[in-house]
CSV table of C-alpha atoms in Angstrom, one decimal:
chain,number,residue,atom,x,y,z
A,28,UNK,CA,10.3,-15.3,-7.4
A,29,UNK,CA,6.7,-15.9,-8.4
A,30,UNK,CA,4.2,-16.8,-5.5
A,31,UNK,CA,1.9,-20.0,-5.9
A,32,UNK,CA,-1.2,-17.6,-6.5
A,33,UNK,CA,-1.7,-14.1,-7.3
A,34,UNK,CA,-4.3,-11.8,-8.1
A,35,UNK,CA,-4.0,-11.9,-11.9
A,36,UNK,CA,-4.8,-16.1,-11.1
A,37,UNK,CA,-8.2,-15.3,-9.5
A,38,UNK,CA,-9.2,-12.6,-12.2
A,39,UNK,CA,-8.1,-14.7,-15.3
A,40,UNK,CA,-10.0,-17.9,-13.7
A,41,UNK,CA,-13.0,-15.8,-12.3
A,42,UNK,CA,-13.1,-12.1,-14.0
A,43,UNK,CA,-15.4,-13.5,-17.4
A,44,UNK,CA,-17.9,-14.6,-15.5
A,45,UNK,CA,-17.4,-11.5,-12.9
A,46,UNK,CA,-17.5,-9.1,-15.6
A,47,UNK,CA,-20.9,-10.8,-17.0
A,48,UNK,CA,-22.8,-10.8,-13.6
A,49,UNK,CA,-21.9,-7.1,-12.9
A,50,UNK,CA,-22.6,-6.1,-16.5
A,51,UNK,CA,-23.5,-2.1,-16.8
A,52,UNK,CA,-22.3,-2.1,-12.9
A,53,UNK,CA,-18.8,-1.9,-13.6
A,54,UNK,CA,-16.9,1.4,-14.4
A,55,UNK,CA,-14.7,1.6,-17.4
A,56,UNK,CA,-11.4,2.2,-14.8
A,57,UNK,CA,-12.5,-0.9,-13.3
A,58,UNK,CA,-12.3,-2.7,-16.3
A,59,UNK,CA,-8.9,-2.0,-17.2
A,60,UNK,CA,-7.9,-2.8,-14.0
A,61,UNK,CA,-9.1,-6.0,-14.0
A,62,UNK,CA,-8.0,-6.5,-18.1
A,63,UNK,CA,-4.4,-5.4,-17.3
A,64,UNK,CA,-3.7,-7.2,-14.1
A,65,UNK,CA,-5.0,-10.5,-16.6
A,66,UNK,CA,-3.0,-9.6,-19.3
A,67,UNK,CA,0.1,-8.9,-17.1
A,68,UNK,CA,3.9,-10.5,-17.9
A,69,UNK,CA,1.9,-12.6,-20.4
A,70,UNK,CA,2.2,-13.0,-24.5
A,71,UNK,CA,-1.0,-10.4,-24.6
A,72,UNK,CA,1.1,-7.6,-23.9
A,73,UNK,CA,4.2,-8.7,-26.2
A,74,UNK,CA,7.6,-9.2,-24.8
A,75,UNK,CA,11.0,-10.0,-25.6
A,76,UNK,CA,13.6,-12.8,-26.0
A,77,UNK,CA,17.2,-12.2,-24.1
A,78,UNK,CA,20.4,-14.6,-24.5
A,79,UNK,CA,23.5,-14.3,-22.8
A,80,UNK,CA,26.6,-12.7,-24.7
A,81,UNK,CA,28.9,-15.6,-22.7
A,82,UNK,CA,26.7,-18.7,-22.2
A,83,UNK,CA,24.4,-18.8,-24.9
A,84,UNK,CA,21.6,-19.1,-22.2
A,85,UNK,CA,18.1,-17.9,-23.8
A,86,UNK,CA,15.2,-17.0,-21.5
A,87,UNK,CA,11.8,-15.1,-22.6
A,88,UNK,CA,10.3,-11.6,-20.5
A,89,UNK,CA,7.1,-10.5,-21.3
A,90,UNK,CA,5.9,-7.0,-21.0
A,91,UNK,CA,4.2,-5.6,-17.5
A,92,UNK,CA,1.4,-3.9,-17.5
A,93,UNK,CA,2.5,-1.1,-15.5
A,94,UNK,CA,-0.9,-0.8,-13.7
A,95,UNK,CA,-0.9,1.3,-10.9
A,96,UNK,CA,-3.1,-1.3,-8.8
A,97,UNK,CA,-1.5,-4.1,-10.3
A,98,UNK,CA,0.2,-6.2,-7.5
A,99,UNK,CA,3.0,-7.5,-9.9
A,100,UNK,CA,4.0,-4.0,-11.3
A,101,UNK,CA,4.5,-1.8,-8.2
A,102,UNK,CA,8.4,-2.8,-7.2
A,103,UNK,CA,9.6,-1.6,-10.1
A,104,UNK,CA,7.7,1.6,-10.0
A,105,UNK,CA,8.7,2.3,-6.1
A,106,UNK,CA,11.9,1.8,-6.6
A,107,UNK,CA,12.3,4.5,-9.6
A,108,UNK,CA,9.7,7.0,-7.3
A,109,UNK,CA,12.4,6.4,-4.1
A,110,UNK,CA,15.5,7.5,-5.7
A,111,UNK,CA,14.4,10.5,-6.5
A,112,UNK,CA,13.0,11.1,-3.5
A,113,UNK,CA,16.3,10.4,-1.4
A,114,UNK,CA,18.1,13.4,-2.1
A,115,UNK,CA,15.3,15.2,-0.1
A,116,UNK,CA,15.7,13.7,3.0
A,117,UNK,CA,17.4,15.8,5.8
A,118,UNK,CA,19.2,14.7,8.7
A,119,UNK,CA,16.6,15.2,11.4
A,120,UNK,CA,14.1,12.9,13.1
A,121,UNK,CA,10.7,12.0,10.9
A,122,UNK,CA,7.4,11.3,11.8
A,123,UNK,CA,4.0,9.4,10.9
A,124,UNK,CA,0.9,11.0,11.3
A,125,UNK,CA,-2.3,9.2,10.0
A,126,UNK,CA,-5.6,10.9,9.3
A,127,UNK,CA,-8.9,9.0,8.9
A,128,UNK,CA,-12.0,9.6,8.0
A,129,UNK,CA,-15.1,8.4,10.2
A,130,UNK,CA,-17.5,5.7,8.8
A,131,UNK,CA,-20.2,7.8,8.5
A,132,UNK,CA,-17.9,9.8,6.0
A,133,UNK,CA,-16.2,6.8,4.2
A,134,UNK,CA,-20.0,5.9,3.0
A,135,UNK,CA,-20.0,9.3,1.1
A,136,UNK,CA,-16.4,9.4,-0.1
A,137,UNK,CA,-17.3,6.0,-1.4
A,138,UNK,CA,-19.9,7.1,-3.8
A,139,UNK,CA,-18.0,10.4,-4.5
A,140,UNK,CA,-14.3,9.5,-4.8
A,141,UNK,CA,-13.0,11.7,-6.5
A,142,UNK,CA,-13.8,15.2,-4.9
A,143,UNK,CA,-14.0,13.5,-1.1
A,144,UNK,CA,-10.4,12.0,-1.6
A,145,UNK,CA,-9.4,15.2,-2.8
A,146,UNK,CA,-10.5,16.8,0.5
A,147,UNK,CA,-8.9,14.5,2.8
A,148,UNK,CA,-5.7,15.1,1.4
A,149,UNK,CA,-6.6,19.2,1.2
A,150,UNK,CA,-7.8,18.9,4.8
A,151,UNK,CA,-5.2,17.1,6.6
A,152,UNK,CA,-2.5,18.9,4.8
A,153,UNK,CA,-4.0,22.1,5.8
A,154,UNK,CA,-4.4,20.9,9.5
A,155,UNK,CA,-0.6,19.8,9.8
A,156,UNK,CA,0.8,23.1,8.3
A,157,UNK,CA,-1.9,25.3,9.7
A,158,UNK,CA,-0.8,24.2,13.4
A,159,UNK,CA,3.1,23.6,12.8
A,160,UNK,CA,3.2,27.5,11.6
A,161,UNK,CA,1.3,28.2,15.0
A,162,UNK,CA,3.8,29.9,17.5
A,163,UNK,CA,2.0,28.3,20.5
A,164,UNK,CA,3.0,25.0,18.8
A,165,UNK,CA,6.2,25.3,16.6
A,166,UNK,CA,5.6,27.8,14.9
A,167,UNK,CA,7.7,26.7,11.6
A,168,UNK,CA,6.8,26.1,8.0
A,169,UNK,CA,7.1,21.9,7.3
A,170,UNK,CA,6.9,19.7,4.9
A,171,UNK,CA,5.1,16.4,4.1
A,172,UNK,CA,4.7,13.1,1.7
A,173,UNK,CA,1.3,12.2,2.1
A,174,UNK,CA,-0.4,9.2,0.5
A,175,UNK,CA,-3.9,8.2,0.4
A,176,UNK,CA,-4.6,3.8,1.1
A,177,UNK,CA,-8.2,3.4,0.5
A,178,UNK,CA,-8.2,0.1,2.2
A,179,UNK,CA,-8.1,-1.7,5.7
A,180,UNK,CA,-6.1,-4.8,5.6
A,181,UNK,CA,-9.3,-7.1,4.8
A,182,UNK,CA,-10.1,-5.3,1.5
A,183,UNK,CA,-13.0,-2.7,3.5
A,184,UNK,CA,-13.3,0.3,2.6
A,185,UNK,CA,-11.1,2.4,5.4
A,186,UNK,CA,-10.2,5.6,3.3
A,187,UNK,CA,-6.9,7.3,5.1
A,188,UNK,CA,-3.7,9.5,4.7
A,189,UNK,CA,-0.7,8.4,5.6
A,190,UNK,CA,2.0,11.5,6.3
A,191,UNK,CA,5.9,11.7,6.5
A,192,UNK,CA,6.5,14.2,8.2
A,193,UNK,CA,10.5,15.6,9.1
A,194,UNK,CA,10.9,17.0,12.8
A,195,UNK,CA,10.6,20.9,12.6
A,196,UNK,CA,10.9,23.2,9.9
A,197,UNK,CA,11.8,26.6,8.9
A,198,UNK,CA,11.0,29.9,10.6
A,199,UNK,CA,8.6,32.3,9.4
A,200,UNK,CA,11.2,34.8,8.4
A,201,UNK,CA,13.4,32.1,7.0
A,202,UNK,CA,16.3,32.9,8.8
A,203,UNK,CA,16.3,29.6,10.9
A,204,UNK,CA,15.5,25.4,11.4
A,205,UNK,CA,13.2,25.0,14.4
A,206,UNK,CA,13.3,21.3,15.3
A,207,UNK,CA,11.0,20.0,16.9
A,208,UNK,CA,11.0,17.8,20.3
A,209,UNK,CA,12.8,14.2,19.7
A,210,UNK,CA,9.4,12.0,20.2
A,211,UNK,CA,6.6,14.7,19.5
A,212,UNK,CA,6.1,16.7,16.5
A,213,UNK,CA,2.6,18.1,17.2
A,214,UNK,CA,-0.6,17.5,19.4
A,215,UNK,CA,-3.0,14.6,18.3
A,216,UNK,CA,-6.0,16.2,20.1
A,217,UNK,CA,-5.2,19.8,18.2
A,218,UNK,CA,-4.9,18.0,14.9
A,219,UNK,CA,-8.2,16.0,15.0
A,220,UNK,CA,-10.2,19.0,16.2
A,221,UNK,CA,-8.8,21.3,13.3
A,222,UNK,CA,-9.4,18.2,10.7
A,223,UNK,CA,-12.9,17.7,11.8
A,224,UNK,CA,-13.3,21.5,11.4
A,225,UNK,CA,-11.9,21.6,8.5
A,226,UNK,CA,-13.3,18.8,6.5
A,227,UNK,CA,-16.7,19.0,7.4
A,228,UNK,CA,-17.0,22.9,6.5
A,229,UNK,CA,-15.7,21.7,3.1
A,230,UNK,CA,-17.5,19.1,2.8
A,231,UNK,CA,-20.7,21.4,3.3
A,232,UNK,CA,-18.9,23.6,0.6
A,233,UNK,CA,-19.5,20.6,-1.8
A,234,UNK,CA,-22.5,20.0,-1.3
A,235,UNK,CA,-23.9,23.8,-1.1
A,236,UNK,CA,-22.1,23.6,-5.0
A,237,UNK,CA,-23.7,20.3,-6.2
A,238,UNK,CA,-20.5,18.0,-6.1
A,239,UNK,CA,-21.8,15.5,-4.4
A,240,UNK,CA,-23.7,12.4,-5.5
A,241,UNK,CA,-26.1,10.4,-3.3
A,242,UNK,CA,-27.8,6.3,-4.6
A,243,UNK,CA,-29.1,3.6,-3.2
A,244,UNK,CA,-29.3,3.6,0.6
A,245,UNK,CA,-27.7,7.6,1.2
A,246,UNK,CA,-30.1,8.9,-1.2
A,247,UNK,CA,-31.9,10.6,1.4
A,248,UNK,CA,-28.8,13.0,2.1
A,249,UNK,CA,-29.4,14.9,-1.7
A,250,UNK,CA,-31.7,16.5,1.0
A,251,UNK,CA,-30.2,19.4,2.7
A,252,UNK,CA,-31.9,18.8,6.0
A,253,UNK,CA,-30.9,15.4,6.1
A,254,UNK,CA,-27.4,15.8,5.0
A,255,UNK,CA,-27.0,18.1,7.7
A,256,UNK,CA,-29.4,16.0,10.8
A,257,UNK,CA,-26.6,13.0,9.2
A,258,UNK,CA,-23.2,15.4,10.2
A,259,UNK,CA,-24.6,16.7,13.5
A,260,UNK,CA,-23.1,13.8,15.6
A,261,UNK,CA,-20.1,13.8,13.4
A,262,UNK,CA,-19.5,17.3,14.4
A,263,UNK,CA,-19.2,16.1,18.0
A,264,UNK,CA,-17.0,12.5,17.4
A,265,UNK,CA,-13.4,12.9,18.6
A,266,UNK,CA,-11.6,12.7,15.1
A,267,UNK,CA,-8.7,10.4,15.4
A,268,UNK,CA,-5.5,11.5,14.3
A,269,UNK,CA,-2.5,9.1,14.7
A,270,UNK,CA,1.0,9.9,15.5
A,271,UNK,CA,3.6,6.9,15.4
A,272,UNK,CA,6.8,7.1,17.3
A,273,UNK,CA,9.6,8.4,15.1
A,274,UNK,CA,11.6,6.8,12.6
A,275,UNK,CA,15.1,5.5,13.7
A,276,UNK,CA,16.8,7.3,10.8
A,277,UNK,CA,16.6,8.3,7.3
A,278,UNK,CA,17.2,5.0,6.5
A,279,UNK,CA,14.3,3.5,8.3
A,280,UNK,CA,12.5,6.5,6.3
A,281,UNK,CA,13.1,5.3,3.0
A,282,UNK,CA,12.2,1.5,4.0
A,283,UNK,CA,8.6,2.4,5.0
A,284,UNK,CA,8.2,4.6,2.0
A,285,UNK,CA,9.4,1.6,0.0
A,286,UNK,CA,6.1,-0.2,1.4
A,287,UNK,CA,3.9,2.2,1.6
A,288,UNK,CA,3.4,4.5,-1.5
A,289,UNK,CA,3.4,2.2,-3.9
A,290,UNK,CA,1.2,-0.4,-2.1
A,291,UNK,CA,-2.0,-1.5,-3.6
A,292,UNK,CA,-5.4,-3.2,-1.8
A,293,UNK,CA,-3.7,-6.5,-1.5
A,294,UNK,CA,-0.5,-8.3,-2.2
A,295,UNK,CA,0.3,-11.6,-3.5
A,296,UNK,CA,1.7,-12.7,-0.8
A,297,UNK,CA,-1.4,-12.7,1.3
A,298,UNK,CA,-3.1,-14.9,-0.6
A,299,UNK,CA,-2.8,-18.7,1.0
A,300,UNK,CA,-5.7,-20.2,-1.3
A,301,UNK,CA,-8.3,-20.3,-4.2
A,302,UNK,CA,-10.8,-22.8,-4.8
A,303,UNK,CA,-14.7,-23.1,-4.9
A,304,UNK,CA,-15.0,-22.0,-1.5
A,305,UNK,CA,-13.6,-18.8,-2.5
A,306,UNK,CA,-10.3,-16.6,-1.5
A,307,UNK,CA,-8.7,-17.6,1.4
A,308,UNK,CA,-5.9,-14.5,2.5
A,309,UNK,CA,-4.1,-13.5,5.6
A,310,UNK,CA,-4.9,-10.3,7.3
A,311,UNK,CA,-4.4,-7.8,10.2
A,312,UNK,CA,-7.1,-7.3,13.2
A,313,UNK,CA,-6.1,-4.1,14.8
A,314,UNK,CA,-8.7,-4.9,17.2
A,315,UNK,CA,-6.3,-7.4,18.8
A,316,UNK,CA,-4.1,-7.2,21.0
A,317,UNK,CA,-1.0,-7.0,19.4
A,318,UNK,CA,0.3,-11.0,19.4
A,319,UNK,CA,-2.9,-11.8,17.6
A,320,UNK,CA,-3.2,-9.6,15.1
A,321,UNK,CA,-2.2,-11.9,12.1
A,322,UNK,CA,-5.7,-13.7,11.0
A,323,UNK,CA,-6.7,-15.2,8.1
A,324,UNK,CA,-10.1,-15.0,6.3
A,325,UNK,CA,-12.2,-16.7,3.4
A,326,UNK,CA,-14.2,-14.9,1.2
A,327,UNK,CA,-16.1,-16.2,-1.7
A,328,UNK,CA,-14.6,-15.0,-5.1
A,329,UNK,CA,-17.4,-12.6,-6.1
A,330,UNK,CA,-16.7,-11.0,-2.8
A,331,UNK,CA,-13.0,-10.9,-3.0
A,332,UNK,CA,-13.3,-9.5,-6.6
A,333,UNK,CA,-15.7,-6.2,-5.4
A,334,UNK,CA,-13.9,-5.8,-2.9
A,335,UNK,CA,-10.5,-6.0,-4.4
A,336,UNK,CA,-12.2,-3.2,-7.8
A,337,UNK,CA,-13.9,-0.4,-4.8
A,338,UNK,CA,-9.9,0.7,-4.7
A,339,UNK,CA,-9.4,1.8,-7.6
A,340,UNK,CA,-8.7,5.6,-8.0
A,341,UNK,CA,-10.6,8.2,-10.5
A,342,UNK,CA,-8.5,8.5,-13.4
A,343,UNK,CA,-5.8,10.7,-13.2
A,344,UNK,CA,-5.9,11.2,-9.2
A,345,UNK,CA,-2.6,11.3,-7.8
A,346,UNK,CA,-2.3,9.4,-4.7
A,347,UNK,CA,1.1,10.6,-3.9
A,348,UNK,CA,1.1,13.9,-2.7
A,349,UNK,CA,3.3,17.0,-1.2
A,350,UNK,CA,2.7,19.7,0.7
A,351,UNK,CA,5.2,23.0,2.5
A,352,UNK,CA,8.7,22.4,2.1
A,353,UNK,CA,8.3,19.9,-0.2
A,354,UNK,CA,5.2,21.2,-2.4
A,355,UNK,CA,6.6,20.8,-6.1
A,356,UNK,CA,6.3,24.5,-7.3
A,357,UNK,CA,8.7,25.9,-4.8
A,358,UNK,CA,10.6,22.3,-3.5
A,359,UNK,CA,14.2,23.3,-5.2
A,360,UNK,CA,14.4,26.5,-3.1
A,361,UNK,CA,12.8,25.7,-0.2
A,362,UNK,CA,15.1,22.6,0.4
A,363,UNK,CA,18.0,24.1,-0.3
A,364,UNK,CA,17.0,26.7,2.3
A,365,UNK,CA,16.5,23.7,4.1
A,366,UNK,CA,20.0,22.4,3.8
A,367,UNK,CA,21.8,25.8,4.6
A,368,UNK,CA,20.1,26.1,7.8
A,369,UNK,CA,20.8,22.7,8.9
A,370,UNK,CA,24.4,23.2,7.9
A,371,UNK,CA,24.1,20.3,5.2
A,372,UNK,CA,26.3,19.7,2.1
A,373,UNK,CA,25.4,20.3,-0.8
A,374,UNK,CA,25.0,16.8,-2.5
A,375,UNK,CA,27.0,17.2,-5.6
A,376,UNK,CA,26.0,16.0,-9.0
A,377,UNK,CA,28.5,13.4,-10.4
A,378,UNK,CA,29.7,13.9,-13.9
A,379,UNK,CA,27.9,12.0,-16.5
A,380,UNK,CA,30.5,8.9,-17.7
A,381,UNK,CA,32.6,9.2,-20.5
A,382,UNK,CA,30.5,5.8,-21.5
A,383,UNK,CA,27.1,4.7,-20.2
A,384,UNK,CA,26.7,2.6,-17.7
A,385,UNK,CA,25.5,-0.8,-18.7
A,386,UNK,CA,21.9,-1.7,-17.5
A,387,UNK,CA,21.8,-5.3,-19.1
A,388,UNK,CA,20.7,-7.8,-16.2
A,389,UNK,CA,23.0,-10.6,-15.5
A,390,UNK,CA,22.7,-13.9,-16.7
A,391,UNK,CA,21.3,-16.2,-13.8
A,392,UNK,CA,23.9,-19.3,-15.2
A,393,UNK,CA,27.4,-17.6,-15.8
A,394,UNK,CA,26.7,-13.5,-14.8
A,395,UNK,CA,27.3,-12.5,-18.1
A,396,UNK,CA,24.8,-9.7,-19.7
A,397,UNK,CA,21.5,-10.9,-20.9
A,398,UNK,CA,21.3,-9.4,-24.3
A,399,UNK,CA,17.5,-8.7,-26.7
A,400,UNK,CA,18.0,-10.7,-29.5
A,401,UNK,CA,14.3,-10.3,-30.1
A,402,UNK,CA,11.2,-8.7,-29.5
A,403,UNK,CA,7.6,-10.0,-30.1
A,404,UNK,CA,4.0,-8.0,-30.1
A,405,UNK,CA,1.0,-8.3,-28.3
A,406,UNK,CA,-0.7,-12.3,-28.6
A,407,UNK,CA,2.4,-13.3,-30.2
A,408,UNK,CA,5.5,-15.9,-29.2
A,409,UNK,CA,9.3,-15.6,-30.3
A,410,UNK,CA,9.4,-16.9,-33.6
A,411,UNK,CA,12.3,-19.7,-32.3
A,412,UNK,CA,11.6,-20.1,-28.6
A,413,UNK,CA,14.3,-21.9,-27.0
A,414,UNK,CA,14.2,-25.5,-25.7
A,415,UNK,CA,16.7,-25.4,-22.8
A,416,UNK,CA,15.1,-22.7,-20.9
A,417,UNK,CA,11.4,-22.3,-19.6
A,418,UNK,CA,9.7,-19.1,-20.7
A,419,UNK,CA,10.1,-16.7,-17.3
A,420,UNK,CA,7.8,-14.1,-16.5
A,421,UNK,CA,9.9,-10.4,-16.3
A,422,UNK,CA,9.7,-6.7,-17.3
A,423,UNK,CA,10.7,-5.2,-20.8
A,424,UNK,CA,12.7,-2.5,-20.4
């Protein structure tokens, strides 16, 4: 069902004048954020006209954008992304491990994306495998799904990694599964101190090699000295690395991953109001105490809009991400070495159907199959739209 308000509302209403104030201030990724999310389920992209093969019943689905940040767009896509991903699950406990960066390194990754997101995801990945193959710890070879959120539940900038991780892994010499304890995987303090290690010697790395950027108020750190006088009580901060209790199941697996990895800044359903005050939106203080978390805020548009465009990605950066076990150039083996320890079945591919199965939706009056009678391009309408059904927003297939 379509919420009262969404993103796309805000842009369409707001985004000209947005676009004209920020003029030569906006990247070109931003723009097509902000263009698609617009143009989304509407005649700009083109669309489609079904009718039921029972009932006669005629309704109208434009296109989706298919916009990685676009709120509207991301169901679809998680739900393609999940069952593929079920067949890796194993039947052992799972665990979520969250790495964050420190403010005083969000303000750099801010102004250099691209190579600083890359390097939390290296680093962290790094810190879980190099101490899970330590002996002293549990000394196995895991695996992980890690995804990057940019965001904190206000729209700041709060750039983290979110980790799945499964509860022990396989031996050095391969010839067993060491699980891990039932409510501990690894040691938060270890973790954080390796990260912090980690990151920050790479991070000097980059800016030894002239990969990072520095304007406006960090220009100062293009100096060497200063970078360096700006890390020295970084080097000494605890480094916070979160472990949440395990998951109750595979099951309970799969239904975070269903919110999380496709999640953008801010969802539709957050958003209680829009006028000339601004954006009014509900949000999460983890400040409070736990009862008094759920807060709403007001921001004016202009505000709501930057905020909303500082997530998007670097083209082509994948924010989905896996590592040991589960690393993509040596996944099919290493699970299935996986399985045989564990003493799992094989899951076994079903035959393909003598006939294909039928993918038309239902139709909402009778539950007959919706049918395309006719499809329409970009900034055009059905060239008979029918009069006993409203035009409905939907996906082309």
């Amino acid at each position: 069902m379509r919420t009262s308000l969404e993103v796309a509302d805000i842009f369409r209403s707001s985004g000209p004048a947005y676009r004209a104030a920020h003029a030569g201030h906006l990247s070109l990724g931003q723009l097509k954020v902000m263009t698609a999310i617009e143009n989304c389920r509407t005649a700009a992209l083109g669309g489609h006209v079904e009718a039921c093969d029972d009932c006669g019943h005629w309704r109208v689905a434009y296109n989706s954008c298919r916009n990685r940040h676009c709120p509207k767009c991301q169901g679809a896509a998680a739900r393609t992304w999940l069952a593929a991903r079920e067949a890796d699950l194993l039947p052992v406990g799972y665990f979520h491990v969250v790495f964050t960066l420190p403010n005083e390194v969000a303000d750099i990754a801010f102004q250099n994306k691209a190579v600083v997101y890359d390097l939390l995801f290296r680093a962290a990945a790094d810190t879980m495998l190099i101490i899970a193959a330590d002996p002293k710890h549990l000394g196995a070879r895991i695996g992980i799904t890690a995804v990057l959120h940019t965001w904190g539940s206000a729209l700041t900038h709060h750039p983290h990694v979110h980790m799945i991780v499964p509860g022990g892994g396989i031996a050095r010499d391969g010839t067993r599964w060491i699980s891990s304890r039932p409510a501990f995987l690894l040691p938060v303090r270890v973790l954080g101190a390796l990260f912090r290690r980690l990151f920050v010697t790479r991070l000097l790395a980059l800016f030894d090699a002239g990969k990072l950027g520095f304007f406006g108020a960090q220009a100062h750190l293009a100096a060497r000295k200063a970078f360096l006088q700006h890390f020295s009580p970084i080097r000494k901060k605890r480094w916070v690395v979160y472990a949440k209790p395990p998951f109750a199941g595979p099951q309970a697996v799969l239904a975070y991953l269903s919110r999380y990895t496709h999640r953008v800044a801010i969802s539709n359903r957050r958003l209680i109001t829009f006028d000339e005050t601004g954006v009014t939106f509900r949000y999460k203080d983890y400040r409070r105490p736990a009862a008094e978390r759920q807060q709403v805020t007001t921001l004016a548009t202009d505000e709501f809009i930057r905020r909303f465009l500082i997530h998007v990605l670097p083209r082509g950066f994948h924010r989905i991400r896996h590592y040991g076990l589960l690393a993509s150039s040596t996944h099919k083996d290493t699970m299935a070495l996986a399985r045989r320890l564990l003493g799992v079945t094989v899951p076994v591919e079903e035959p393909e159907p003598d006939e294909p199965p039928d993918h038309r939706p239902p139709c909402p009056c009778c539950g007959g199959h919706m049918t395309i009678i006719e499809a329409f391009a970009r900034w055009c309408q059905p060239r008979a739209p029918p009069s006993s059904a409203s035009p409905i927003r939907g996906n082309a297939p």
